[in-house]
Coordinates of C-alpha atoms in Angstrom, one line a residue:
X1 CA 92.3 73.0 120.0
X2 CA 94.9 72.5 117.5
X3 CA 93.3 69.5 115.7
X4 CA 89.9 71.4 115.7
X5 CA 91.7 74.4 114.2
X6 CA 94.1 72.8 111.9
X7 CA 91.0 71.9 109.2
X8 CA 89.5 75.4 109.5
X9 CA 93.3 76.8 108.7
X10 CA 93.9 74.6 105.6
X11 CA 90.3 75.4 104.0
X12 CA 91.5 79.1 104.5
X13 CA 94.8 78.4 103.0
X14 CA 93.1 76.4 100.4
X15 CA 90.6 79.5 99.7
X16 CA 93.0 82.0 99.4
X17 CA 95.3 79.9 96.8
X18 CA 92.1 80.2 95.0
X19 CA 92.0 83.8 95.8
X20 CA 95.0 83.8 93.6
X21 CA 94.6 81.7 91.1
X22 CA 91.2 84.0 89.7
X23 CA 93.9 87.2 90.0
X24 CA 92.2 88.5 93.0
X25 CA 95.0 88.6 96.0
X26 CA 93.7 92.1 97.3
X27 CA 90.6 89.8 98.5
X28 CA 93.0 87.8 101.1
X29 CA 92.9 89.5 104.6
X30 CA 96.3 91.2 105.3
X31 CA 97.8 90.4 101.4
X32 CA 100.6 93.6 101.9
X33 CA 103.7 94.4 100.9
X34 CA 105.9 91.5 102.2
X35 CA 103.7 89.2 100.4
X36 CA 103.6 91.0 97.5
X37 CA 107.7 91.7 97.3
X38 CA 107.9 87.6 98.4
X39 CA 106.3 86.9 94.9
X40 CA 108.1 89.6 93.0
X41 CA 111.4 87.5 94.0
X42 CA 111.7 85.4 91.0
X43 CA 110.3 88.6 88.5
X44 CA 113.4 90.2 90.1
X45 CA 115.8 88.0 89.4
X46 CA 114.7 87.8 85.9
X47 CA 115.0 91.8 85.8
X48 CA 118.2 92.0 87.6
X49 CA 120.2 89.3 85.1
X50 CA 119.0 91.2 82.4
X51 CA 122.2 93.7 82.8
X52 CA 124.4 91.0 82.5
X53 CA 125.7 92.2 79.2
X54 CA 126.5 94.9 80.9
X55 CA 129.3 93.3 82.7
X56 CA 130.1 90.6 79.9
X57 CA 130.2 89.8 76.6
X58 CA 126.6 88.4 76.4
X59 CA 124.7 89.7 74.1
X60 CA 121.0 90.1 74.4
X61 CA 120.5 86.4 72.4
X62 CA 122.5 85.1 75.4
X63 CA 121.4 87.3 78.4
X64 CA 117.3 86.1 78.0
X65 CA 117.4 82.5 78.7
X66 CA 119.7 83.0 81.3
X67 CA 117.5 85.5 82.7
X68 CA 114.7 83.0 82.5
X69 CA 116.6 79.8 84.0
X70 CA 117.3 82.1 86.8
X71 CA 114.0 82.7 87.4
X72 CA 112.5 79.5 86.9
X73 CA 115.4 78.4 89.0
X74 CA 114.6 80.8 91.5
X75 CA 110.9 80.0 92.0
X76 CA 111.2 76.1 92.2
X77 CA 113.3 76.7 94.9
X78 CA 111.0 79.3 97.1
X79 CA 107.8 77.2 96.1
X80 CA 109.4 73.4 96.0
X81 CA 107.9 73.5 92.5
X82 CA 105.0 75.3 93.2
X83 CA 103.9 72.7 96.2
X84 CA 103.9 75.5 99.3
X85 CA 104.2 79.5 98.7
X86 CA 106.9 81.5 99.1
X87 CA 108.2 82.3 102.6
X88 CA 107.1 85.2 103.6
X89 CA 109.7 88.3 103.8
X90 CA 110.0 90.3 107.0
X91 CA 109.6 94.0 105.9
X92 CA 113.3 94.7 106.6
X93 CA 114.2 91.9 103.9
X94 CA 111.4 93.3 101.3
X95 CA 113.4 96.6 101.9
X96 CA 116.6 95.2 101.1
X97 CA 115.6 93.1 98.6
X98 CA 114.2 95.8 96.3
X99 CA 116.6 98.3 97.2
X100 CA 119.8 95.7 96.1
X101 CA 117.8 95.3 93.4
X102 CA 117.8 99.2 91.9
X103 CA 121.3 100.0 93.2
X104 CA 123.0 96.5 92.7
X105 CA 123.6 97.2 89.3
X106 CA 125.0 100.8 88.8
X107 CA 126.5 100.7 92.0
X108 CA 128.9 97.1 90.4
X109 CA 129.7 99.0 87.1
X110 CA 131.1 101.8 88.3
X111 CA 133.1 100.1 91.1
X112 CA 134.4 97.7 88.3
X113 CA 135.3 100.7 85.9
X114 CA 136.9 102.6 88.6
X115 CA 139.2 99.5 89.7
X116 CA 139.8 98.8 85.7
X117 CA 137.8 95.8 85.2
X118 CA 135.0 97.1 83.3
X119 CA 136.0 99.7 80.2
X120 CA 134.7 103.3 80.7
X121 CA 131.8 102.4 78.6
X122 CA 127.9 102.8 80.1
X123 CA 124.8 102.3 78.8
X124 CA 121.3 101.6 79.8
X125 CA 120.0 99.7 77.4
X126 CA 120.3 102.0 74.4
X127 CA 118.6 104.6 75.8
X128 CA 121.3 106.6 77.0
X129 CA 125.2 105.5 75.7
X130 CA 128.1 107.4 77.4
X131 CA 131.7 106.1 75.8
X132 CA 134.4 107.7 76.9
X133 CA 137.5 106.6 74.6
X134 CA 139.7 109.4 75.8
X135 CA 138.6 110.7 79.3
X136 CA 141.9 111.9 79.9
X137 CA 140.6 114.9 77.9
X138 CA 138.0 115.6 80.3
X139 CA 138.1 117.3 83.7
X140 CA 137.1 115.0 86.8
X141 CA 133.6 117.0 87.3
X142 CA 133.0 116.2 83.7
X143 CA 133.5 112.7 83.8
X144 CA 131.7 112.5 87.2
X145 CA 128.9 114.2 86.0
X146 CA 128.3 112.2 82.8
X147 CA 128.6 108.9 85.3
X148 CA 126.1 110.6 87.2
X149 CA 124.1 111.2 84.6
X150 CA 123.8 107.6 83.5
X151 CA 123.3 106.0 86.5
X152 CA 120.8 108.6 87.4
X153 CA 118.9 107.2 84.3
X154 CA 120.1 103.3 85.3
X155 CA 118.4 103.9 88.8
X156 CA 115.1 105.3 87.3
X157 CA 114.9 102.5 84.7
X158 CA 115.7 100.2 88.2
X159 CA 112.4 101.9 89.9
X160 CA 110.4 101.4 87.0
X161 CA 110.8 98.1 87.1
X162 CA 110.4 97.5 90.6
X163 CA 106.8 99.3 90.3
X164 CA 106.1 97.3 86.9
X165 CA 106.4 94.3 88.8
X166 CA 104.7 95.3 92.3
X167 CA 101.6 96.1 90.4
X168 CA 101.9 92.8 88.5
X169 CA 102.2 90.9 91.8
X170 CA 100.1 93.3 94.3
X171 CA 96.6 92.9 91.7
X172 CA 97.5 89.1 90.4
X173 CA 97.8 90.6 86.3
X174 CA 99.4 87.3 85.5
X175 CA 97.0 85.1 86.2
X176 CA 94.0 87.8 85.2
X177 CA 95.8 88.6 81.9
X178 CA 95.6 84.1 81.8
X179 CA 91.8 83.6 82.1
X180 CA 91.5 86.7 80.0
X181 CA 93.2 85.1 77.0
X182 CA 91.3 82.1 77.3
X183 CA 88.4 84.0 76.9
X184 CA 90.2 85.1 74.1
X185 CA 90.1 82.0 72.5
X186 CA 86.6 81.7 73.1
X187 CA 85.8 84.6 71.1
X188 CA 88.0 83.2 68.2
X189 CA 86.0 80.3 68.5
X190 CA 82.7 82.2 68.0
X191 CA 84.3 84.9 66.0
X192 CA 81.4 85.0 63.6
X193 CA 78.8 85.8 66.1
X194 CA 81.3 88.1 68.1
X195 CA 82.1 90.5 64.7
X196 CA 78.6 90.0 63.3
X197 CA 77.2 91.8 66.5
X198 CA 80.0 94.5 66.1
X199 CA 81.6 95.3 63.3
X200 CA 78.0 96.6 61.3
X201 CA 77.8 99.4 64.1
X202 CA 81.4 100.0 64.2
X203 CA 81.4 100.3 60.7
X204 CA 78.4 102.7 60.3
X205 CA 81.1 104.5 63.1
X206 CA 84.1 104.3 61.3
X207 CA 83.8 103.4 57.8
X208 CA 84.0 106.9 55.9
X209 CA 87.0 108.1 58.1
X210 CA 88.4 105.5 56.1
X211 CA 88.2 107.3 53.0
X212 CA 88.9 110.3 54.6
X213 CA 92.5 112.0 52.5
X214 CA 93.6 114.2 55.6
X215 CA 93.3 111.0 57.7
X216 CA 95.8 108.8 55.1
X217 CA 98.2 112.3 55.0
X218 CA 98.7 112.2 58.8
X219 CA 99.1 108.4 59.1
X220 CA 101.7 109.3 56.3
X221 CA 103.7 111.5 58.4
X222 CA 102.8 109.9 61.8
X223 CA 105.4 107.4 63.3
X224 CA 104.4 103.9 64.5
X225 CA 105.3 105.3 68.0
X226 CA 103.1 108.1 68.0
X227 CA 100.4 105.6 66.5
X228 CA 100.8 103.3 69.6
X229 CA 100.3 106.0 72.4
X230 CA 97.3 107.0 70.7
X231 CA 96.3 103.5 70.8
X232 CA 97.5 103.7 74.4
X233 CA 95.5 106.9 75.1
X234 CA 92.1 105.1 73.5
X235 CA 92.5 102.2 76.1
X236 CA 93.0 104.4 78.9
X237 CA 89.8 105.8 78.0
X238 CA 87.8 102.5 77.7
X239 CA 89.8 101.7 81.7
X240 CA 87.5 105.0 82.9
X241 CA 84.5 103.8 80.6
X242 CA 84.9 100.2 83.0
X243 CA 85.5 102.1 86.4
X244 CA 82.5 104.3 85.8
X245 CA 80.3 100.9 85.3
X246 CA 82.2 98.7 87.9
X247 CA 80.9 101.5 90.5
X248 CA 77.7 101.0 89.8
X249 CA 77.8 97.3 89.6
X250 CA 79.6 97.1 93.4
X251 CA 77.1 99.4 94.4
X252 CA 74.4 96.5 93.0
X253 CA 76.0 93.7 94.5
X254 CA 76.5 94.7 97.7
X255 CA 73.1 95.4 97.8
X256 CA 71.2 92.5 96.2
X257 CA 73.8 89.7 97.6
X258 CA 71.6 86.9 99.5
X259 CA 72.5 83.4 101.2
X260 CA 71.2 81.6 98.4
X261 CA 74.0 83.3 95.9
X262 CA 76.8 82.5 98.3
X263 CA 75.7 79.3 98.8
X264 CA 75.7 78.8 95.0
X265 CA 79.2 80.6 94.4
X266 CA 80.8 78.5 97.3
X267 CA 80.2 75.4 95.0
X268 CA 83.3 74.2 93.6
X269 CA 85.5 76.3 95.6
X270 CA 87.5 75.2 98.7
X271 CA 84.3 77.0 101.1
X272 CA 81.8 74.4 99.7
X273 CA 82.1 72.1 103.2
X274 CA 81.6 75.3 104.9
X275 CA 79.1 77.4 102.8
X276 CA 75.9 76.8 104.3
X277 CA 77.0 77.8 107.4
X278 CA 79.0 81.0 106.1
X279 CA 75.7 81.9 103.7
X280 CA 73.8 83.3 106.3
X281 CA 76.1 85.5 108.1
X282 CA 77.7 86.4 104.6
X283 CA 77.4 90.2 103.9
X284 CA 78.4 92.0 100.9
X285 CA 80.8 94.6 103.0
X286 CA 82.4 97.3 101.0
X287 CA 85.4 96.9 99.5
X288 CA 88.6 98.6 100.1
X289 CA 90.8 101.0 97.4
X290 CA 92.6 98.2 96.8
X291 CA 90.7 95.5 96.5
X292 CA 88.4 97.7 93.8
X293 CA 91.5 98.1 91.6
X294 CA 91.9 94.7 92.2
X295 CA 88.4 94.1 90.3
X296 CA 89.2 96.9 88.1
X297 CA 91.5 95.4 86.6
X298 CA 90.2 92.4 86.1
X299 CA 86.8 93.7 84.2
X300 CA 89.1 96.4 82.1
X301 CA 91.6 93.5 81.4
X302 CA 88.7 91.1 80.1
X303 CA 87.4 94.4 78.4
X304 CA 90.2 95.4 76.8
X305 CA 90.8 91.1 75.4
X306 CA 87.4 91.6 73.9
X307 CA 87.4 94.9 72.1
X308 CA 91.6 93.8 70.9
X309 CA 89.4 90.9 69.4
X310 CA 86.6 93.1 68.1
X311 CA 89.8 95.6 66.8
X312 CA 91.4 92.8 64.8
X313 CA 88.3 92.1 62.7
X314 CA 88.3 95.9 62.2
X315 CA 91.7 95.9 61.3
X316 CA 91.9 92.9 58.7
X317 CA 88.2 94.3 56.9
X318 CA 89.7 97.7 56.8
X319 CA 93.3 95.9 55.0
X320 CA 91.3 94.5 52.7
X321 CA 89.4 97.3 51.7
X322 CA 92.4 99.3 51.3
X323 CA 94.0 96.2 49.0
X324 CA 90.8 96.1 46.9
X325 CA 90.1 100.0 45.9
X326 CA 93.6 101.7 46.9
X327 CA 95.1 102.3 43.4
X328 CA 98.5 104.4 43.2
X329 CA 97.4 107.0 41.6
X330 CA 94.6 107.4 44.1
X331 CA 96.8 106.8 47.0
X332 CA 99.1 109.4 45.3
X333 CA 96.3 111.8 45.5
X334 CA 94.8 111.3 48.7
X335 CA 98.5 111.8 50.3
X336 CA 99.9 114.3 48.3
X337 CA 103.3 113.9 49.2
X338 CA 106.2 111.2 48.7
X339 CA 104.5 108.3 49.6
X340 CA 105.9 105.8 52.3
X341 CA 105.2 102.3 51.6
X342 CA 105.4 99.1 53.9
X343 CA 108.6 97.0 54.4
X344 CA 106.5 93.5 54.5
X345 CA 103.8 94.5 51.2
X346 CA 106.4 96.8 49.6
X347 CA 103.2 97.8 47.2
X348 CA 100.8 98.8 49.9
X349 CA 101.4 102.2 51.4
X350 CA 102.5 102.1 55.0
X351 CA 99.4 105.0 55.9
X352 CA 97.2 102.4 55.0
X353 CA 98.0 99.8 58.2
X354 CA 98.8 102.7 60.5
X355 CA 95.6 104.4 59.6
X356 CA 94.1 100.3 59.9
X357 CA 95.1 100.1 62.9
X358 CA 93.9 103.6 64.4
X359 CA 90.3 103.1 63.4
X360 CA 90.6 99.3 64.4
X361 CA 91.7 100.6 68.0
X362 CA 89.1 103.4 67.9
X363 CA 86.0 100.9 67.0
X364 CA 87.8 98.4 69.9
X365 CA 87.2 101.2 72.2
X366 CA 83.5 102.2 71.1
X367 CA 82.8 98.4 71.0
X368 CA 83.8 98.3 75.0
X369 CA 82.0 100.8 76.1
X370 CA 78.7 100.1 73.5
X371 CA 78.5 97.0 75.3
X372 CA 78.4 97.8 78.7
X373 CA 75.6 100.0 78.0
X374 CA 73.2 98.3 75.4
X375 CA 71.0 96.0 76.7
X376 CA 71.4 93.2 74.1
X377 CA 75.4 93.5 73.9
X378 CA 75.5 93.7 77.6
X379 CA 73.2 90.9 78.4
X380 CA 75.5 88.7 75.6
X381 CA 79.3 90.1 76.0
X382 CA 79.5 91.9 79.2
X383 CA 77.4 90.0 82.1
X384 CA 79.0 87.2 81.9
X385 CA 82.3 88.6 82.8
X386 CA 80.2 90.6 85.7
X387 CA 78.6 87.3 86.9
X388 CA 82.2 85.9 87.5
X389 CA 83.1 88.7 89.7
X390 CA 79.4 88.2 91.9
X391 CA 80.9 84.7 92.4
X392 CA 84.5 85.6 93.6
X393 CA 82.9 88.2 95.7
X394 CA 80.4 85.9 97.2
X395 CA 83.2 84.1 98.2
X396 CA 84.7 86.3 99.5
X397 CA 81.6 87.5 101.1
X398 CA 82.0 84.1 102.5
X399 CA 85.6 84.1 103.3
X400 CA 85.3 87.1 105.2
X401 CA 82.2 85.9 107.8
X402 CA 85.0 84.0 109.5
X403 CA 85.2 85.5 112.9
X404 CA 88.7 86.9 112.6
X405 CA 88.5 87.0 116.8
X406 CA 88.7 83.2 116.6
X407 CA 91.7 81.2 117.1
X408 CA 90.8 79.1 113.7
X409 CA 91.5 82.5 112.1
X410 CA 94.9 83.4 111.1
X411 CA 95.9 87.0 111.7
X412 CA 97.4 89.2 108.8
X413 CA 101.1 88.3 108.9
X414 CA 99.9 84.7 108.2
X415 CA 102.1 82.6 105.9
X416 CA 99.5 83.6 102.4
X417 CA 99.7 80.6 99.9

């Protein structure tokens, strides 16, 4: 029995490597926490030698590459330079792992400045700086409770992190954010026929805010920051725009999946040998909460690639517009106040490229959700990406019609690839 299964259990290990290399882990039966905290390992390390100026003279210049030898290190060693996976973690471990990881830190520093070896200096990164050059002046509560203070903030900054990095790992963003890029480069490629599809409607959108004077006063007063969580807040609302749609086109697939497309998505994959077998017992079987962020956030991701593209000609046709009819005296006037200009084109008022960039992010966002509903644009920018995801679900349609009762069929604390 063990020779029969042993070719059934490397085509499953085989598919589910696959699995991961298209970004879509939640698609492996049983892909959980251990697995997911087993590939956070080296992303932790990375994190965690980060605060080594903390405890040494390093400097930031310093602290990054030996963060990122310590990574690399650390994977080639839990992969054998990427030739098997990483062992899996009992859930004990996973717990330890991540907990050493956001009390390590403060927990060292003050044990070092309480023994002496670590002057009564803390600091998480800038964003909170505590120096203490006299505490001798300062009751015990006091000093205790500005410790506490900082290492309350160290820990939070610690859990960030940690959940940073299990969303990464847990929905494959490294790999999805990979193929999105080279989509990316696609788009560069055909730039032309990309921006001549969308920038005449997002120009009949944004053009006159452009020359709108209330528009160049805020970006006048508005700070870069504030400029990128409004960015921040116009993606957000293209993710909803991309959830709303990928309902409807689950809802579509699971109902118009047939042998014939899982036989044709099996090609090239590791289910090939298998597929005509699979095809007809191959169902298109709802998908879990996690598995739909899973796809989620590979559409948005894709999404989002195409309307920064989409954005960027926005942003460089809006720049030169602003070179070629901005004059000072008109700047002067549409601002009305003491006018702030740019650091890099010391003549060009700094308004200009924050406003640039809103409008360029606002017409990014219209573009995504324009072409997920007009037929042309969707039939030429949008189903494409769609069609990839009927594939990797008709594989996994096809994955998932192997009996799980059989022996052939690993249960869900298998070793995952």
């Amino acid at each position: 029995m063990r020779s029969q299964s042993s070719p059934v259990r490397r085509t499953l290990a085989r598919t589910e490597s696959w699995f991961i290399r298209q970004g879509m882990p939640q698609l492996i039966t049983g892909y959980g926490f251990r697995q997911v905290v087993s590939r956070m390992v080296p992303y932790l390390v990375f994190t965690a030698l980060l605060w080594l100026d903390m405890f040494t003279e390093f400097g930031p210049a310093q602290v990054l590459p030996v963060a990122a030898v310590g990574a690399a290190g650390t994977w080639a060693w839990l992969t054998r330079l990427g030739t098997r996976p990483p062992p899996r973690l009992p859930t004990g471990t996973a717990l330890a792992v991540l907990a050493a990881h956001v009390l390590g830190p403060p927990v060292v520093a003050v044990g070092m400045a309480a023994v002496g070896w670590l002057d009564f200096h803390l600091s998480v990164h800038g964003l909170v700086e505590v120096v203490l050059d006299e505490p001798d002046e300062l009751s015990t509560r006091q000093v205790f409770g500005i410790i506490g203070q900082v290492v309350g903030l160290w820990i939070a900054v610690d859990v960030l992190l940690v959940a940073v990095g299990y969303v990464v790992a847990s929905n494959g963003l490294v790999a999805l954010s990979v193929k999105a890029l080279r989509h990316a480069v696609t788009d560069l490629r055909h730039s032309a026929r990309l921006q001549g599809r969308a920038l005449p409607v997002l120009l009949f959108v944004t053009l006159f805010l452009f020359f709108t004077g209330e528009l160049w006063q805020l970006c006048n007063r508005l700070p870069w920051l504030r400029i990128f969580v409004l960015v921040a807040v116009l993606a957000a609302i293209s993710v909803l725009a991309v959830a709303t749609r990928l309902r409807t086109e689950l809802g579509r697939v699971e109902r118009d999946m047939s042998p014939a497309d899982v036989l044709a998505a099996c090609a090239g994959t590791p289910l090939a040998r298998l597929a005509p077998q699979l095809a007809t017992r191959a169902v298109g079987a709802a998908l879990r909460p996690r598995q739909q962020a899973n796809l989620l956030f590979a559409l948005a991701i894709r999404q989002l690639i195409q309307g920064a593209v989409v954005g960027f000609g926005l942003f460089c046709l809006f720049t030169l517009l602003g070179w070629l009819v901005l004059y000072p005296s008109l700047a002067k006037q549409w601002i009305g106040a003491p006018i702030e200009y740019s650091i890099w084109f010391p003549d060009q008022p700094v308004a200009m490229f924050r406003l640039a960039v809103l409008l360029a992010a606002f017409g990014g966002m219209y573009y995504v959700v324009h072409s997920m509903n007009n037929a042309d644009e969707r039939e030429e920018f949008f189903a494409p990406t769609v069609a990839e995801l009927e594939s990797v679900l008709a594989v996994h349609a096809a994955y998932d019609a192997l009996d799980p009762q059989t022996p052939d069929r690993p249960g869900p604390d298998r070793q995952l690839p």
